[in-house]
Amino acid sequence: MADDDRLSPGSGTGRTLSRRRFVGGAVGVVAATTATGFTSAPRTPYASLWEEYLDAPYTHPQIPYVGSAGAHRGATRLPRPPVVANALAYGATPDGSADSAPAVNRALAAAGERGGGTVLLPPGRYRVDGYLHIGDSGVVLRGAGSGRTTLVATRSLTQLIGPYGSRYGGDKSAWSWAGGLIWLSPRARHAALLAAIRERAWPFEGWTGNRRDEWTTLTTVRPARRGDHTVTVDDPTGLRRGRLVLLRLADDAGHTLLEHMAGGGPGPEAYPWDDKTKLTSYVPYEWPVRITRVEGRRVRLERPLPLDVRPEWDPRLVSGTAPLTGSGVAGLTLEAPPLPQAPHLLDRGYNGVTFQCAYDCWAEDVVVRHGDNGFGFVAASACTLRRTRVEGRGSHHPYFCREGAHDNLVEDFRIAARTVPAPAGTQLHGINVEGLSSHNVWSRGVMETGTFDTHRGMPFANVRTGITVENDGRHGGDASAGPLYGARFTHWNVTVTNGRAGLVRLDTVAPYSATVGISEVREFDQIDAPDFAGELHARLEAYGAPGAVRPSNLYEAQRRFRRS
């Protein structure tokens, strides 16, 4: 890394980034003379918020640090493990004449028994009457490309597993926000989830079991600040380099942890948290992270802390379920039957690809067609979706991110326009984030339909950048799930083609947020009042000028200057 790219210790509230390369003398508008003697158009100035961010890259009050989001800290080249199986050798039929799901699942299980590797799915159209499960680390299902290998699903998750009800009551189908016809989740955790669903004991879905009681303390953690890479622990005995642990923060009776997630101050302090039962079920906050170094009681983490660590929150590093790591799906299309979309919250489970309790996993060059839901992160962290697309008759959630999903990256994505009109009583949301999910990124996307969706549950510190959207969707959310947003939500360089607001402009609703370089937008019939009273401490810059702000992509700018 060049000297001018390094992060160096600074004073005040954060660290200091050298500006020589990135900012230099280009703070103002600069004109240049061309070879023909004409003056070129002025160079777009850097956003003042970006210059301010450089003085506190890990602790800025409005802009989160997301430069390490994604699998393997956002690696541009994802792993390609050696081929260990060809699904044809296990009985898969590329002409669609028979059910290939058992054969593909046998090949995936065999790859897992060998310690990982790639399962090839050659060109063809494969009928799959069941769902595909990747339950072992290091296993990749690779087709010949999304235009050459197609999986044709014939049955829904309701048909394959059974009805899945909401643990919060009512007659909603949890397949509206969970599960996938390609489902990446650790084998043991997956079995426990299925058993609970079949017993109608609707489970919690995350790292610490169906009742959130399957965890073991590794050590308690001393106080630390948001943005710190290193923490001090009381007992390093069970810690080692490379181990994946969960940072567990429990709320106190005064809900000061939730207040902290919302940025703190009079507004969050006055907010009535106690009756938000769905929201309060999301804490303790569980953040998966890999250890990179242990020196005595000093432990360095792969990513900076997303929140303060305070004694009143009983901070611990704990172990939960054995994670799924290093697994992926690449180069295929998953096509569901082109049935009419189900009424809202009654999805049958013709869902695409879902990552659950997964870390450093990915999907690349994958298309979901006619699905009830497209791509999902459920308690999944540090995963990447790259060059993915949702298309066909319209999905309920083209992309969903929930149940404490953190540090994920979705880039070069597309939500295609519906091929048929939406049936009455249905809903299409867009790029969803909820359930205290944090530090996720959506970058370089085209949304021909949908919206920037939050289902409440106070997601915080997420970034959407470099996106063009025909903003025609609606967000959801139960009142018991609490605020729409926590602190440090950022929308940066967003073009809204139809001029409709719909939670793209944040400064009137989100605390400690940043809205930079978005189109001018107008309100429509879904008008949201701020959840917190008083000053929101939100920032608005370059309003009405998408594409004119520098840097044009917040995530990519942070990546260029992250600390190695």
XYZ file of C-alpha atoms in Angstrom:
564
model
C 0.000 0.000 0.000
C 1.367 3.417 -0.934
C 2.275 5.854 1.819
C -0.573 8.174 0.874
C -3.124 5.352 1.190
C -2.327 4.443 4.765
C -4.419 5.167 7.807
C -2.308 6.712 10.499
C -2.947 7.482 14.155
C -4.654 10.814 14.589
C -6.027 12.993 17.330
C -9.542 13.869 18.361
C -12.438 11.499 17.776
C -10.948 9.222 15.137
C -8.007 8.453 12.893
C -6.619 10.486 10.042
C -6.334 9.410 6.416
C -3.631 10.991 4.276
C -5.311 13.162 1.643
C -2.426 13.660 -0.795
C -3.593 11.161 -3.381
C -7.340 11.382 -3.030
C -8.007 15.014 -2.251
C -4.794 16.891 -2.889
C -5.521 20.313 -4.315
C -8.881 19.367 -5.826
C -11.028 20.711 -3.048
C -12.647 23.382 -5.197
C -13.954 23.352 -8.748
C -11.017 23.083 -11.155
C -11.097 24.031 -14.837
C -8.637 22.613 -17.354
C -7.605 23.818 -20.809
C -7.838 21.253 -23.579
C -5.461 20.841 -26.510
C -7.856 22.827 -28.710
C -7.627 25.822 -26.423
C -11.168 25.480 -25.048
C -11.808 25.298 -21.332
C -13.177 21.949 -20.247
C -16.113 21.516 -17.939
C -15.288 22.107 -14.265
C -14.173 19.073 -12.379
C -16.736 17.970 -9.841
C -15.602 18.899 -6.321
C -15.292 16.434 -3.521
C -18.279 16.260 -1.224
C -17.558 18.182 1.940
C -18.920 15.230 3.900
C -16.267 13.012 2.318
C -13.495 15.395 3.359
C -14.962 15.455 6.851
C -15.216 11.678 6.889
C -11.462 11.371 6.170
C -10.741 12.911 9.563
C -12.675 10.161 11.378
C -13.096 7.170 9.042
C -14.118 4.690 11.739
C -16.047 7.041 14.031
C -17.829 9.572 11.833
C -21.248 10.385 13.341
C -23.201 10.031 10.060
C -21.155 7.813 7.719
C -20.299 4.218 8.697
C -17.090 2.443 7.786
C -18.032 -0.324 5.317
C -14.762 -0.648 3.397
C -14.343 -4.287 4.495
C -17.896 -5.446 3.708
C -18.283 -8.704 1.817
C -16.658 -12.126 1.690
C -12.952 -12.086 2.448
C -13.215 -8.373 3.230
C -14.738 -7.628 -0.159
C -12.189 -9.482 -2.268
C -12.626 -8.736 -5.961
C -11.658 -12.311 -6.865
C -13.576 -14.930 -4.968
C -12.061 -18.375 -4.319
C -12.335 -21.111 -6.953
C -11.748 -24.374 -5.092
C -10.710 -27.376 -7.196
C -13.389 -29.476 -8.871
C -14.132 -32.595 -6.846
C -17.420 -33.708 -8.394
C -19.522 -33.436 -11.523
C -23.246 -33.631 -10.832
C -23.746 -35.717 -13.992
C -21.713 -38.510 -12.418
C -24.215 -38.572 -9.527
C -27.219 -38.897 -11.827
C -28.194 -35.319 -12.704
C -29.925 -35.079 -16.086
C -29.366 -31.863 -18.087
C -32.350 -32.440 -20.373
C -34.923 -31.994 -17.594
C -36.301 -35.503 -18.020
C -35.954 -36.425 -14.347
C -35.607 -34.865 -10.919
C -31.950 -33.871 -10.487
C -32.211 -32.512 -6.928
C -31.186 -35.789 -5.210
C -28.184 -36.170 -7.507
C -26.978 -32.603 -6.987
C -27.434 -32.902 -3.237
C -25.450 -36.157 -3.226
C -22.638 -34.427 -5.118
C -22.676 -31.486 -2.694
C -22.583 -33.824 0.318
C -19.711 -35.803 -1.228
C -17.758 -32.577 -1.729
C -18.343 -31.751 1.917
C -17.097 -35.171 3.020
C -13.888 -34.531 1.065
C -13.312 -31.303 2.958
C -14.723 -29.006 0.289
C -14.378 -28.331 -3.401
C -16.400 -27.394 -6.463
C -19.366 -29.356 -7.789
C -19.815 -28.739 -11.510
C -23.219 -28.433 -13.087
C -22.622 -28.497 -16.871
C -24.844 -26.634 -19.360
C -28.471 -27.725 -19.461
C -31.930 -27.366 -17.897
C -32.144 -29.448 -14.737
C -35.500 -30.214 -13.167
C -35.306 -30.007 -9.388
C -38.283 -31.280 -7.434
C -36.540 -30.623 -4.108
C -34.376 -27.845 -2.738
C -30.572 -27.839 -2.821
C -28.659 -27.590 0.439
C -25.015 -26.571 0.857
C -24.292 -27.508 4.466
C -20.510 -27.934 4.500
C -17.802 -25.301 4.430
C -15.703 -24.846 1.324
C -18.315 -26.313 -1.052
C -19.185 -24.405 -4.231
C -21.933 -25.251 -6.714
C -20.811 -23.925 -10.097
C -22.809 -23.921 -13.309
C -21.542 -23.020 -16.768
C -22.954 -19.482 -16.524
C -26.356 -18.005 -15.766
C -27.224 -18.162 -19.470
C -26.210 -21.822 -19.873
C -27.130 -23.714 -16.670
C -30.717 -23.477 -15.424
C -32.343 -25.176 -12.461
C -36.094 -25.490 -13.021
C -37.802 -25.725 -9.631
C -41.159 -27.460 -9.483
C -42.106 -27.351 -5.785
C -42.195 -24.709 -3.080
C -40.689 -24.868 0.402
C -44.210 -25.213 1.790
C -44.633 -28.382 -0.275
C -41.149 -29.677 0.537
C -40.887 -28.856 4.246
C -44.319 -27.722 5.374
C -45.959 -24.479 6.444
C -43.734 -22.081 8.367
C -45.527 -19.647 10.645
C -44.284 -16.438 12.166
C -42.961 -16.672 15.706
C -44.694 -13.326 16.332
C -48.143 -14.788 15.756
C -50.802 -14.337 13.103
C -51.289 -16.323 9.922
C -48.261 -15.015 8.034
C -45.997 -17.401 6.163
C -42.383 -17.126 7.285
C -41.415 -18.369 3.818
C -42.113 -14.743 2.907
C -38.758 -13.841 4.448
C -36.841 -17.065 5.042
C -35.443 -20.116 3.295
C -34.268 -20.765 -0.236
C -34.521 -23.391 -2.947
C -30.743 -23.046 -2.840
C -30.067 -22.837 0.882
C -26.591 -22.334 2.313
C -26.556 -23.055 6.046
C -24.456 -25.235 8.387
C -25.624 -28.825 8.366
C -26.366 -29.185 12.086
C -28.033 -25.778 12.399
C -30.112 -26.491 9.298
C -31.358 -29.792 10.708
C -32.410 -28.098 13.942
C -34.286 -25.393 12.028
C -36.177 -27.939 9.921
C -37.093 -29.976 12.989
C -38.536 -26.905 14.708
C -40.490 -25.888 11.611
C -41.981 -29.344 11.219
C -42.912 -29.350 14.908
C -44.470 -25.895 14.462
C -42.186 -24.552 17.190
C -41.313 -21.488 15.167
C -37.613 -20.862 15.849
C -35.240 -17.981 16.141
C -33.066 -18.238 13.066
C -29.620 -17.047 14.100
C -26.282 -18.214 15.425
C -27.344 -19.189 18.943
C -30.065 -21.742 18.330
C -33.822 -21.952 17.991
C -34.326 -20.398 21.447
C -31.124 -18.296 21.415
C -29.691 -20.310 24.290
C -27.022 -22.352 22.491
C -23.886 -20.327 23.131
C -20.811 -20.591 25.323
C -18.815 -17.727 26.765
C -15.215 -17.666 25.583
C -14.287 -14.523 27.479
C -15.639 -11.241 28.729
C -14.485 -8.053 27.024
C -13.160 -4.820 28.538
C -14.628 -1.428 27.473
C -13.814 -0.281 23.932
C -15.035 2.278 21.420
C -16.795 1.996 18.100
C -14.139 1.847 15.395
C -11.504 0.060 17.487
C -9.845 -2.876 15.744
C -8.449 -4.308 18.974
C -10.176 -5.274 22.211
C -8.847 -6.363 25.578
C -10.291 -9.597 26.955
C -10.182 -11.130 30.393
C -9.245 -14.652 29.291
C -7.633 -15.308 25.892
C -7.310 -19.067 26.466
C -9.985 -20.105 23.950
C -9.025 -17.554 21.317
C -6.727 -18.015 18.356
C -5.973 -16.408 15.047
C -8.563 -17.305 12.413
C -11.301 -18.278 14.858
C -14.779 -16.939 14.147
C -16.465 -15.628 17.293
C -19.597 -13.669 18.148
C -19.424 -10.375 19.976
C -22.527 -10.459 22.184
C -23.985 -7.247 23.613
C -27.075 -7.505 25.830
C -29.331 -4.502 26.393
C -29.980 -3.166 29.878
C -33.262 -2.223 31.542
C -32.982 1.350 30.298
C -32.415 0.210 26.684
C -29.204 2.179 26.465
C -27.834 -0.248 23.841
C -30.775 0.469 21.533
C -30.346 4.184 22.229
C -26.676 3.875 21.248
C -27.625 2.140 17.972
C -29.883 5.112 17.258
C -27.084 7.613 17.848
C -27.951 8.590 21.423
C -29.206 11.905 22.717
C -32.615 13.239 23.750
C -34.609 11.695 20.887
C -33.621 8.047 21.452
C -33.689 8.573 25.232
C -37.323 9.687 25.030
C -38.383 6.911 22.657
C -40.790 4.283 24.148
C -38.776 1.082 23.650
C -40.562 -1.224 26.099
C -43.647 -1.926 23.982
C -41.628 -2.675 20.827
C -41.631 -6.391 21.543
C -40.475 -7.537 18.123
C -37.538 -5.123 18.225
C -36.497 -6.080 21.749
C -36.484 -9.743 20.725
C -33.572 -8.920 18.371
C -31.196 -8.186 21.250
C -28.714 -9.340 22.442
C -26.885 -7.990 19.418
C -24.679 -10.712 17.920
C -21.860 -9.703 15.590
C -19.746 -12.447 13.971
C -16.103 -11.542 13.402
C -12.866 -13.370 12.746
C -9.831 -12.942 14.998
C -6.664 -11.914 13.163
C -4.195 -11.728 16.048
C -3.924 -12.584 19.748
C -1.172 -10.953 21.778
C -1.653 -11.648 25.451
C -5.068 -10.276 26.325
C -5.117 -7.967 23.295
C -7.207 -9.397 20.457
C -7.293 -7.861 16.978
C -10.468 -8.284 14.938
C -10.938 -8.534 11.193
C -13.249 -5.514 11.162
C -13.544 -2.466 13.429
C -16.112 -2.580 16.207
C -19.590 -1.586 14.977
C -20.602 -0.218 18.391
C -19.115 0.806 21.700
C -18.420 -1.978 24.171
C -19.676 -0.949 27.621
C -19.824 -2.898 30.896
C -23.567 -2.366 31.294
C -24.144 -4.477 28.167
C -22.327 -7.527 29.539
C -19.960 -7.712 26.549
C -18.651 -11.181 25.717
C -16.993 -13.096 22.943
C -19.005 -16.273 22.599
C -19.204 -19.322 20.364
C -22.474 -20.223 18.691
C -23.319 -22.713 15.999
C -20.479 -24.003 13.841
C -20.503 -21.592 10.876
C -20.662 -22.253 7.175
C -17.613 -20.592 5.613
C -16.070 -20.408 2.159
C -19.071 -21.818 0.285
C -20.791 -20.387 -2.737
C -23.009 -20.613 -5.799
C -21.957 -19.390 -9.226
C -22.959 -19.384 -12.874
C -26.581 -20.523 -12.949
C -30.228 -19.494 -13.162
C -32.857 -20.720 -10.729
C -36.293 -20.618 -12.336
C -39.500 -21.106 -10.378
C -42.891 -21.793 -11.977
C -44.376 -18.564 -13.417
C -47.339 -18.738 -11.042
C -49.130 -15.534 -10.019
C -47.483 -13.850 -7.062
C -49.079 -14.871 -3.748
C -50.970 -12.376 -1.559
C -48.788 -10.313 0.752
C -47.087 -12.357 3.504
C -48.544 -15.630 2.229
C -45.621 -16.649 0.024
C -45.347 -20.379 -0.652
C -41.546 -20.399 -0.647
C -40.506 -20.398 -4.280
C -37.454 -18.553 -2.996
C -34.060 -18.181 -4.622
C -30.708 -18.288 -2.796
C -30.523 -17.810 0.982
C -27.450 -17.622 3.212
C -28.058 -18.458 6.868
C -25.454 -18.567 9.647
C -22.874 -18.191 6.880
C -19.645 -16.168 6.812
C -17.276 -15.504 3.903
C -19.719 -17.109 1.470
C -20.923 -15.810 -1.897
C -23.055 -15.994 -5.023
C -21.793 -14.757 -8.382
C -23.481 -14.621 -11.796
C -26.753 -16.034 -10.460
C -30.256 -15.199 -11.696
C -33.518 -15.890 -9.855
C -36.566 -15.918 -12.136
C -40.243 -15.939 -11.043
C -39.276 -16.363 -7.387
C -41.414 -15.367 -4.416
C -38.196 -13.948 -2.975
C -34.813 -13.548 -4.628
C -31.655 -13.484 -2.494
C -31.587 -13.518 1.291
C -29.192 -12.968 4.186
C -30.582 -14.416 7.426
C -28.142 -14.012 10.322
C -25.446 -14.205 7.644
C -22.392 -11.968 7.687
C -19.419 -11.060 5.501
C -21.010 -12.571 2.382
C -20.983 -11.235 -1.180
C -23.566 -11.216 -3.952
C -21.973 -10.158 -7.230
C -23.600 -9.902 -10.668
C -26.943 -11.201 -9.457
C -30.337 -10.520 -10.986
C -33.981 -10.964 -10.011
C -36.419 -11.088 -12.904
C -39.747 -12.502 -14.060
C -43.270 -12.070 -12.742
C -42.260 -10.022 -9.668
C -40.972 -10.913 -6.206
C -42.095 -9.987 -2.717
C -38.510 -9.356 -1.536
C -36.018 -9.351 -4.420
C -33.240 -8.948 -1.806
C -33.743 -9.351 1.942
C -31.313 -8.826 4.790
C -32.581 -9.586 8.269
C -32.215 -11.221 11.690
C -28.868 -9.618 12.524
C -27.106 -9.853 9.157
C -23.948 -7.747 9.049
C -21.065 -6.685 6.775
C -22.551 -8.128 3.579
C -21.954 -6.763 0.080
C -24.406 -6.743 -2.847
C -22.836 -5.233 -5.963
C -23.584 -5.144 -9.694
C -27.158 -6.220 -9.051
C -30.351 -5.752 -11.026
C -34.032 -6.013 -10.233
C -35.765 -6.294 -13.601
C -39.195 -4.871 -14.332
C -42.117 -7.235 -13.919
C -43.033 -9.308 -16.936
C -46.705 -9.334 -15.843
C -48.803 -6.839 -13.878
C -48.859 -7.224 -10.095
C -51.942 -9.114 -8.860
C -54.181 -7.310 -6.388
C -53.159 -7.755 -2.756
C -49.477 -8.374 -3.485
C -46.453 -6.309 -2.543
C -42.965 -5.769 -3.940
C -40.418 -4.152 -1.655
C -36.908 -4.031 -3.159
C -33.594 -4.047 -1.283
C -34.629 -4.807 2.273
C -32.726 -4.489 5.532
C -34.157 -4.953 9.032
C -33.682 -6.629 12.393
C -30.656 -4.651 13.727
C -28.707 -5.617 10.590
C -25.685 -3.356 10.187
C -22.793 -2.371 7.902
C -24.285 -3.931 4.767
C -23.673 -2.392 1.335
C -25.674 -2.253 -1.894
C -23.464 -0.894 -4.671
C -23.730 -0.385 -8.437
C -27.317 -1.512 -8.826
C -30.150 -0.994 -11.280
C -33.643 -1.311 -9.874
C -36.272 -1.199 -12.614
C -38.822 -1.723 -9.866
C -38.866 -1.710 -6.057
C -37.690 0.633 -3.344
C -35.099 1.098 -0.603
C -36.922 -1.013 1.922
C -36.745 -1.192 5.670
C -39.205 -3.301 7.643
C -38.398 -1.353 10.790
C -36.382 -3.370 13.312
C -33.926 -0.436 13.394
C -31.214 -1.428 10.935
C -28.245 0.899 11.322
C -24.987 1.882 9.613
C -25.872 0.524 6.159
C -24.882 2.053 2.806
C -26.578 2.229 -0.598
C -24.406 3.810 -3.275
C -24.202 4.136 -7.052
C -27.773 2.942 -7.667
C -30.440 3.869 -10.203
C -34.009 3.124 -9.110
C -37.498 3.409 -10.594
C -38.861 3.913 -7.110
C -42.280 2.266 -7.329
C -42.247 -0.115 -4.331
C -43.410 0.313 -0.769
C -41.624 -0.470 2.468
C -43.144 -2.637 5.180
C -42.784 -3.075 8.909
C -44.779 -3.903 12.008
C -45.159 -1.179 14.644
C -43.802 -3.574 17.283
C -40.507 -3.685 15.347
C -39.685 -0.115 16.348
C -37.850 2.535 14.333
C -37.329 2.532 10.597
C -33.653 3.411 11.018
C -30.898 3.637 13.540
C -27.826 5.844 13.148
C -25.314 6.174 10.291
C -27.512 5.083 7.410
C -26.069 6.548 4.191
C -27.446 6.939 0.664
C -24.744 8.203 -1.704
C -25.157 8.957 -5.414
C -28.631 7.606 -6.138
C -30.641 8.402 -9.271
C -34.400 8.160 -8.836
C -35.886 7.927 -12.326
C -39.502 8.616 -11.346
C -38.794 11.292 -8.719
C -40.638 9.481 -5.929
C -39.275 9.674 -2.376
C -39.961 6.325 -0.703
C -37.135 6.302 1.872
C -34.373 7.354 -0.516
C -34.027 10.776 1.068
C -33.103 10.140 4.696
C -32.612 13.513 6.359
C -36.245 13.854 7.463
C -36.604 10.357 8.946
C -33.246 8.812 9.940
C -31.071 9.941 12.868
C -27.404 10.746 12.282
C -27.780 9.871 8.603
C -26.241 11.138 5.364
C -27.989 11.670 2.025
C -25.482 12.743 -0.624
C -25.998 13.219 -4.355
C -29.559 11.962 -4.826
C -32.217 13.086 -7.280
C -34.843 15.563 -6.192
C -37.790 13.514 -4.960
C -41.375 14.193 -3.968
C -43.452 12.482 -1.325
C -46.289 10.122 -2.196
C -49.002 8.492 -0.144
C -46.626 6.496 2.092
C -45.257 9.410 4.120
C -43.183 8.491 7.167
C -42.823 10.628 10.259
C -39.497 10.492 12.117
C -39.458 7.981 14.947
C -37.349 10.202 17.198
C -38.370 13.629 18.447
C -36.151 16.659 18.147
C -33.003 17.226 16.101
C -32.099 14.207 13.938
C -28.514 15.353 13.225
C -28.974 14.225 9.617
C -26.985 15.620 6.709
C -28.101 16.417 3.155
C -25.570 17.352 0.460
C -25.608 17.731 -3.333
C -29.375 17.282 -3.343
C -30.685 17.062 -6.889
C -27.262 16.264 -8.340
C -26.814 12.487 -8.635
C -23.690 11.553 -10.531
C -22.028 14.886 -9.804
C -20.629 14.067 -6.383
C -17.108 12.814 -5.758
C -16.307 10.153 -4.844
C -19.131 8.668 -6.886
C -19.227 5.407 -4.936
C -18.806 5.586 -1.170
C -17.996 1.898 -0.707
C -15.335 1.828 -3.392
C -13.750 4.992 -2.030
C -13.540 3.453 1.433
C -12.063 0.260 -0.014
C -9.275 2.200 -1.699
C -8.228 3.691 1.593
C -8.951 0.980 4.089
C -6.284 -0.218 6.409
C -4.730 -3.526 5.413
